[in-house]
mmCIF file of C-alpha atoms in Angstrom:
data_model
loop_
_atom_site.group_PDB
_atom_site.id
_atom_site.type_symbol
_atom_site.label_atom_id
_atom_site.label_comp_id
_atom_site.label_asym_id
_atom_site.label_seq_id
_atom_site.Cartn_x
_atom_site.Cartn_y
_atom_site.Cartn_z
ATOM 1 C CA MET A 131 -42.472 33.476 -50.117
ATOM 2 C CA GLN A 132 -45.359 35.691 -48.930
ATOM 3 C CA THR A 133 -48.887 34.035 -49.134
ATOM 4 C CA ARG A 134 -50.228 36.567 -51.494
ATOM 5 C CA ASN A 135 -47.457 36.058 -54.049
ATOM 6 C CA LEU A 136 -47.842 32.243 -53.514
ATOM 7 C CA ARG A 137 -51.487 32.585 -54.355
ATOM 8 C CA GLU A 138 -50.700 34.914 -57.408
ATOM 9 C CA LEU A 139 -48.345 32.132 -58.543
ATOM 10 C CA VAL A 140 -50.570 29.354 -58.000
ATOM 11 C CA LEU A 141 -53.553 30.962 -59.639
ATOM 12 C CA SER A 142 -51.678 32.206 -62.671
ATOM 13 C CA SER A 143 -50.364 28.898 -63.133
ATOM 14 C CA LEU A 144 -53.994 27.525 -63.297
ATOM 15 C CA PHE A 145 -55.004 29.895 -65.613
ATOM 16 C CA VAL A 146 -51.951 28.819 -68.213
ATOM 17 C CA ALA A 147 -53.023 25.507 -67.802
ATOM 18 C CA LEU A 148 -56.533 26.444 -68.389
ATOM 19 C CA ILE A 149 -55.951 28.539 -71.490
ATOM 20 C CA ALA A 150 -53.578 25.602 -72.738
ATOM 21 C CA ILE A 151 -56.567 22.862 -72.255
ATOM 22 C CA GLY A 152 -59.101 25.421 -73.777
ATOM 23 C CA ALA A 153 -57.122 25.391 -76.932
ATOM 24 C CA ILE A 154 -57.141 21.787 -77.381
ATOM 25 C CA ILE A 155 -60.969 21.261 -76.299
ATOM 26 C CA ARG A 156 -62.991 21.606 -79.844
ATOM 27 C CA ILE A 157 -66.523 21.800 -79.887
ATOM 28 C CA PRO A 158 -67.990 21.301 -83.283
ATOM 29 C CA LEU A 159 -71.215 23.891 -84.091
ATOM 30 C CA GLY A 160 -72.302 23.939 -87.565
ATOM 31 C CA SER A 161 -69.307 24.170 -90.114
ATOM 32 C CA THR A 162 -67.250 25.824 -87.341
ATOM 33 C CA VAL A 163 -65.052 24.323 -84.889
ATOM 34 C CA TYR A 164 -64.867 26.531 -81.252
ATOM 35 C CA THR A 165 -62.079 26.041 -78.450
ATOM 36 C CA LEU A 166 -62.659 27.453 -74.917
ATOM 37 C CA GLN A 167 -59.443 29.464 -74.973
ATOM 38 C CA PHE A 168 -61.217 32.644 -75.093
ATOM 39 C CA LEU A 169 -63.329 31.872 -72.201
ATOM 40 C CA ALA A 170 -60.171 31.093 -70.105
ATOM 41 C CA THR A 171 -58.569 34.488 -71.418
ATOM 42 C CA LEU A 172 -61.450 36.300 -70.072
ATOM 43 C CA LEU A 173 -61.558 34.643 -66.742
ATOM 44 C CA ALA A 174 -57.735 35.386 -66.506
ATOM 45 C CA GLY A 175 -58.130 38.862 -66.866
ATOM 46 C CA ALA A 176 -61.193 38.895 -64.629
ATOM 47 C CA LEU A 177 -59.998 37.005 -61.868
ATOM 48 C CA LEU A 178 -56.342 37.308 -61.793
ATOM 49 C CA GLY A 179 -56.588 41.202 -62.766
ATOM 50 C CA GLY A 180 -55.051 43.043 -65.767
ATOM 51 C CA ARG A 181 -51.610 42.674 -65.248
ATOM 52 C CA LEU A 182 -51.799 38.943 -64.031
ATOM 53 C CA GLY A 183 -54.183 37.971 -66.651
ATOM 54 C CA ALA A 184 -52.018 39.234 -69.267
ATOM 55 C CA LEU A 185 -48.991 37.876 -68.093
ATOM 56 C CA ALA A 186 -50.796 34.283 -67.765
ATOM 57 C CA VAL A 187 -51.734 34.757 -71.133
ATOM 58 C CA LEU A 188 -48.609 36.042 -72.368
ATOM 59 C CA THR A 189 -46.676 32.786 -70.566
ATOM 60 C CA TYR A 190 -49.034 30.497 -72.411
ATOM 61 C CA THR A 191 -48.094 32.148 -75.713
ATOM 62 C CA VAL A 192 -44.007 32.135 -74.983
ATOM 63 C CA MET A 193 -44.943 28.476 -73.897
ATOM 64 C CA GLY A 194 -46.158 27.820 -77.330
ATOM 65 C CA LEU A 195 -43.532 29.705 -79.132
ATOM 66 C CA VAL A 196 -40.692 27.770 -77.710
ATOM 67 C CA GLY A 197 -42.289 24.658 -79.277
ATOM 68 C CA LEU A 198 -44.571 22.997 -76.539
ATOM 69 C CA PRO A 199 -47.775 21.859 -78.126
ATOM 70 C CA VAL A 200 -50.181 24.067 -76.489
ATOM 71 C CA PHE A 201 -51.969 25.902 -79.337
ATOM 72 C CA ALA A 202 -54.924 24.665 -81.074
ATOM 73 C CA SER A 203 -52.682 23.646 -84.305
ATOM 74 C CA GLY A 204 -49.386 22.796 -82.222
ATOM 75 C CA GLY A 205 -46.489 25.492 -81.309
ATOM 76 C CA GLY A 206 -43.353 26.316 -82.542
ATOM 77 C CA PRO A 207 -41.671 29.799 -83.340
ATOM 78 C CA SER A 208 -43.351 29.760 -86.826
ATOM 79 C CA TYR A 209 -46.886 29.961 -85.218
ATOM 80 C CA ILE A 210 -46.357 33.808 -85.646
ATOM 81 C CA LEU A 211 -46.556 33.219 -89.293
ATOM 82 C CA GLN A 212 -49.890 31.653 -88.751
ATOM 83 C CA PRO A 213 -53.266 33.834 -89.405
ATOM 84 C CA THR A 214 -54.730 32.922 -86.004
ATOM 85 C CA PHE A 215 -51.662 34.213 -84.135
ATOM 86 C CA GLY A 216 -52.997 37.558 -83.837
ATOM 87 C CA TYR A 217 -55.865 36.292 -81.756
ATOM 88 C CA LEU A 218 -53.191 35.514 -79.162
ATOM 89 C CA VAL A 219 -51.912 38.752 -78.969
ATOM 90 C CA ALA A 220 -55.082 40.323 -78.761
ATOM 91 C CA PHE A 221 -55.875 37.727 -75.873
ATOM 92 C CA MET A 222 -53.268 39.619 -73.821
ATOM 93 C CA LEU A 223 -54.481 42.818 -74.377
ATOM 94 C CA GLN A 224 -58.138 41.845 -73.773
ATOM 95 C CA ALA A 225 -56.876 40.268 -70.348
ATOM 96 C CA TYR A 226 -55.291 43.519 -69.409
ATOM 97 C CA VAL A 227 -58.125 45.709 -70.619
ATOM 98 C CA GLY A 228 -60.999 43.665 -69.231
ATOM 99 C CA GLY A 229 -58.955 43.038 -66.023
ATOM 100 C CA THR A 230 -58.004 46.471 -65.217
ATOM 101 C CA TYR A 231 -61.447 47.760 -66.286
ATOM 102 C CA ILE A 232 -63.384 45.101 -63.607
ATOM 103 C CA ARG A 233 -60.989 46.402 -60.931
ATOM 104 C CA ARG A 234 -61.851 50.063 -61.478
ATOM 105 C CA SER A 235 -63.795 51.672 -58.540
ATOM 106 C CA GLY A 236 -67.015 50.372 -57.576
ATOM 107 C CA PRO A 237 -68.531 46.847 -56.687
ATOM 108 C CA ILE A 238 -67.542 44.102 -59.160
ATOM 109 C CA THR A 239 -71.097 43.131 -60.356
ATOM 110 C CA PHE A 240 -71.990 40.984 -63.540
ATOM 111 C CA LYS A 241 -73.109 43.822 -65.703
ATOM 112 C CA LYS A 242 -69.399 45.256 -64.712
ATOM 113 C CA GLN A 243 -67.873 42.084 -65.775
ATOM 114 C CA LEU A 244 -70.008 41.603 -69.164
ATOM 115 C CA THR A 245 -69.235 45.029 -69.942
ATOM 116 C CA ALA A 246 -65.497 43.999 -69.566
ATOM 117 C CA HIS A 247 -66.091 41.285 -71.447
ATOM 118 C CA LEU A 248 -67.846 42.729 -74.368
ATOM 119 C CA ILE A 249 -64.866 45.374 -74.566
ATOM 120 C CA GLY A 250 -62.706 42.670 -74.780
ATOM 121 C CA LEU A 251 -64.434 41.035 -77.534
ATOM 122 C CA VAL A 252 -64.191 44.020 -79.740
ATOM 123 C CA ILE A 253 -60.068 43.946 -78.829
ATOM 124 C CA VAL A 254 -60.086 40.444 -80.095
ATOM 125 C CA TYR A 255 -62.142 40.983 -83.185
ATOM 126 C CA THR A 256 -59.933 44.084 -84.276
ATOM 127 C CA VAL A 257 -56.622 43.013 -83.671
ATOM 128 C CA GLY A 258 -57.117 39.228 -84.448
ATOM 129 C CA ILE A 259 -59.152 39.759 -87.744
ATOM 130 C CA ALA A 260 -56.496 42.313 -88.918
ATOM 131 C CA TYR A 261 -53.629 40.313 -88.012
ATOM 132 C CA PHE A 262 -55.525 37.156 -89.766
ATOM 133 C CA TYR A 263 -56.182 39.485 -92.788
ATOM 134 C CA ALA A 264 -52.671 40.874 -93.133
ATOM 135 C CA VAL A 265 -51.065 37.152 -93.005
ATOM 136 C CA SER A 266 -53.464 35.536 -95.080
ATOM 137 C CA ARG A 267 -53.606 38.286 -97.876
ATOM 138 C CA TYR A 268 -49.730 39.432 -97.931
ATOM 139 C CA LEU A 269 -48.104 36.299 -96.839
ATOM 140 C CA LEU A 270 -49.949 33.510 -97.895
ATOM 141 C CA GLN A 271 -51.226 35.265 -100.840
ATOM 142 C CA SER A 272 -54.896 34.395 -100.354
ATOM 143 C CA THR A 273 -57.412 36.184 -102.727
ATOM 144 C CA MET A 274 -60.373 36.136 -99.779
ATOM 145 C CA THR A 275 -61.536 39.954 -99.832
ATOM 146 C CA PHE A 276 -61.727 41.636 -96.322
ATOM 147 C CA GLY A 277 -65.561 41.447 -96.332
ATOM 148 C CA VAL A 278 -65.538 37.624 -96.782
ATOM 149 C CA MET A 279 -62.910 37.236 -93.939
ATOM 150 C CA LEU A 280 -65.091 39.293 -91.703
ATOM 151 C CA TRP A 281 -68.002 37.267 -92.520
ATOM 152 C CA TYR A 282 -66.294 34.300 -91.359
ATOM 153 C CA CYS A 283 -64.086 35.584 -88.943
ATOM 154 C CA ALA A 284 -66.952 37.837 -87.206
ATOM 155 C CA VAL A 285 -70.215 37.397 -88.301
ATOM 156 C CA LEU A 286 -70.621 33.533 -87.806
ATOM 157 C CA GLN A 287 -68.525 33.566 -84.636
ATOM 158 C CA ILE A 288 -70.644 36.511 -82.795
ATOM 159 C CA VAL A 289 -73.122 34.472 -81.498
ATOM 160 C CA PRO A 290 -71.129 31.927 -79.498
ATOM 161 C CA ASP A 291 -68.574 34.420 -78.481
ATOM 162 C CA LEU A 292 -71.287 36.637 -77.070
ATOM 163 C CA VAL A 293 -72.691 33.725 -75.019
ATOM 164 C CA ILE A 294 -68.836 33.092 -73.883
ATOM 165 C CA CYS A 295 -68.929 36.432 -72.602
ATOM 166 C CA ALA A 296 -72.011 36.157 -70.658
ATOM 167 C CA VAL A 297 -70.897 32.894 -69.337
ATOM 168 C CA ALA A 298 -67.484 34.318 -68.305
ATOM 169 C CA ALA A 299 -69.280 37.059 -66.405
ATOM 170 C CA LEU A 300 -71.631 34.750 -64.855
ATOM 171 C CA ILE A 301 -68.548 32.629 -63.608
ATOM 172 C CA GLY A 302 -66.894 35.690 -62.625
ATOM 173 C CA GLU A 303 -69.264 36.855 -60.703
ATOM 174 C CA ARG A 304 -69.793 33.768 -58.619
ATOM 175 C CA ALA A 305 -66.015 33.613 -58.140
ATOM 176 C CA TYR A 306 -65.768 36.980 -56.670
ATOM 177 C CA ARG A 307 -68.865 36.375 -54.372
ATOM 178 C CA ILE A 308 -66.809 33.311 -53.201
ATOM 179 C CA GLY A 309 -63.478 35.001 -52.805
ATOM 180 C CA LEU A 310 -61.586 32.970 -55.907
ATOM 181 C CA TRP A 311 -59.766 35.959 -57.346
ATOM 182 C CA ILE A 312 -56.826 38.135 -56.776
ATOM 183 C CA LYS A 313 -57.171 41.281 -54.750
#
């Protein structure tokens, strides 16, 4: 096996593990509990690149769907019917788009990474909230309006998620400086 392929395999596997660990670490803030999963998926895209970052998130997702208890609320194929499953799909898209954007021409800077992470946040909110609403409303027969769901899923979450984007950009910038990324 070539050294580059081995490095890709090791770092990708590391990010699969970090995403799983991030999902089970719970940080209570007020009435909401946060995980570090979003941070891990942002860094997967940034440091592995779009293709490998999305593949790491996909691998994590498949592990959970086959029954390994790696998701925040367990695992198994029925997890597709959970309102929060859309966020996992969004994490794959966010890792791909963010990782691809960061690798575009020009230097890899904090500003470029922060921009990529903010674009990723929009992707996660758009896909995640739409899926959450559709499953809650039409599958689980929730009477919650879209406005109320938007309040709980976006407005109350935005400040911590913006902080996570900034932290990911800071970690990513330092990781690029010391060469801890897939070229």
